[in-house]
C-alpha angles and dihedrals in degrees: 000000000000124000144180120232132199102201098196135189094238104007134022131200137191129203141179138192116255126219091273091056096254124134115245131187114236114233113230126228091267092055095255129132092216131037124217109246091232125125128198124190114213123209091244092058096260116137117215119200130186136011096358091051090049093051091045094056089087093062102022100037095141090063099039124088125193136176092027090154088077089064098048110129093020106126093193100053119105128167109219118204124210089259091058098253116138130210132193123226088253092056094047091049088047090058089053090049092047090053089052090047093050092049092048093051091049092047096045099034091227140091113273111205109147129063147171108214125198130222134181112278091241094056111126128223095273093049092050091049091049089053091049091049090050089055091051092048089053091055101261131132097225106217096184145344110225134181116263097231090049090053090050090050090052091052092048092046091055092050093050133042101229131173130177091001134138120209130185111216109208103194113186110166134168096289110358140057131206132174117198133174115211130189119208119206125175094276106011142063107210122191109215101183141344138188137164152171130235121223097027124112147080093322089061090051086056091052091054089055091048091051090050094050093045091052094047093048091048091051092053102037106018090236119132108211089194088071107113092236088067095052093122092053090048092051090051089049090056089059092047091050091058090053091046091054091053094045092053090062088069102026135053092223142007139180132236114207116219129185119183135154093343094314118115127188145154109224112211119217124180128206090247090054091049091049089052091050094054098036095101092046092052092048090056088058090047091057090052091050092052092047090051091052089050093049090051089050090234138124131212088265088067095052115092099184143005111221116203116215130174128044096267090058087075089073109121093221091055092053092047094049093046090051090051091047098048108020086233126115106237114237131219095181091144122045106273091214095051107033096089096050091047092050090050089052090052090049090049090049091051090052096046112104090216091064099048091114093054113105108219119190092239113042103178135041116197113195133183136240105269094207137023115263121212147129136256112253137176113252105223093205098050098024090225132120116255136178111249112200113216100173114036124224113266093029110149115256133276088044130186130180138150140201133193120235134173136234111255099210141045112257091005113190103188137038111206112208122195108184114205143197116211145072105245130086090226107102094208092062099054132077118242105220098177141009121198139170116213119196113222131193115273123244099056116141122234110274096032111160118255120185117209115194121189124198124187113192130209091276091052091250111151125227123185125200123194124199130177103211096208092056111064099203100038109115130146127186123200122191110199113214113203112263114253127202087211124061121222094263092051091050092052092047096046093044090055091047093050091047089057095045118098107237117190 
């Protein structure tokens, strides 16, 4: 069986296509349609994922890890358990994926071995590769990594027969935000522009509530709940803050009970106070939305609908501010928590050889390059190294572009290529995704023309072609494999270990 997976910061979901060709969410072993992205390591070696792990964080915090998505692609991060064992972000995400895989196999009564997994649109090359590696460690053949807003657009496009229509996907999840503008034609879903922010979402709304409650409690009782000795109370407060956020969508006020060191209180928080707390966070998303409109060369008059995706997009304040900004009533026609997984399942279904004969309403998804791709060059005027972007961010895929450069020395023997990902000229702010040395024929004079062509394919894999224009037959092709924090031996070893680990 083949599935689509939304590997979320706070919650994850998995979906499949039924016999009628409709996407369906898979119910987990606890009866839920989403699974908390929380992992707990037991002393006996068992790994617990989901609601039980989340609830246990209050009493077993040292062995519980949350929000691991924020560390994907970080080669230095390790989660250390109380027994001294350490785990990489890829391994922790793999345990979440294995839990989803186990639940899917129980639900469907069949082996589940292929998946399309989603990531935020802003994820860079290293983060995408880390996600792919996590899927492999969990026992999946990862068919494709696709952007979350694109997946949501696929799901919405299947639900609705749209033609000549622009939609803004406002994707505010537990820990990430993406804005994407999609154009629907009769047969295609075309991404026009996308942008996003890491570390912004519903979890950060919760933290604003926590800060408010801690300050109010301290004012009344002179007790600082941020003191380490109250860590258990603070962890419990985090859970209450999430409930408070949800309650304030339906109520004008709510109360959070706190008991600490003999002091008991019910801290009142109103919807207006909550709105004030998250105002700056919302406005960061608004700037991204406006930049995305600008990149797509569109105005609000061109947008037919705003599609809300991600659990935090349910927030009443978000809907109100978006309506004020755009003049458009935001829509949650598809479940914000499930749209991404269902879109990934549709994409997986479209890629599966067994379903080639199935006629889906939309037969092609055209995405964009999430980041600029370029090379580091020497600026002859300033004599400093700069990043030269060859393919701009939000260029439609597949993308192809070339630039001419010049050899810097007489009789130069080697061209050193550092291929980058990023939009700025400043070298320190871009990611180097590949470094190569190309031997060139001797005898070239200084200033000989070298053409560098960059191609980014539909899977956002980068290919670089080098030509020396004065030498007819000189042509070099470089295929850039995504950088992995794990080598092939480590992947085999860790995959075997995870396959033998009981995940509940």
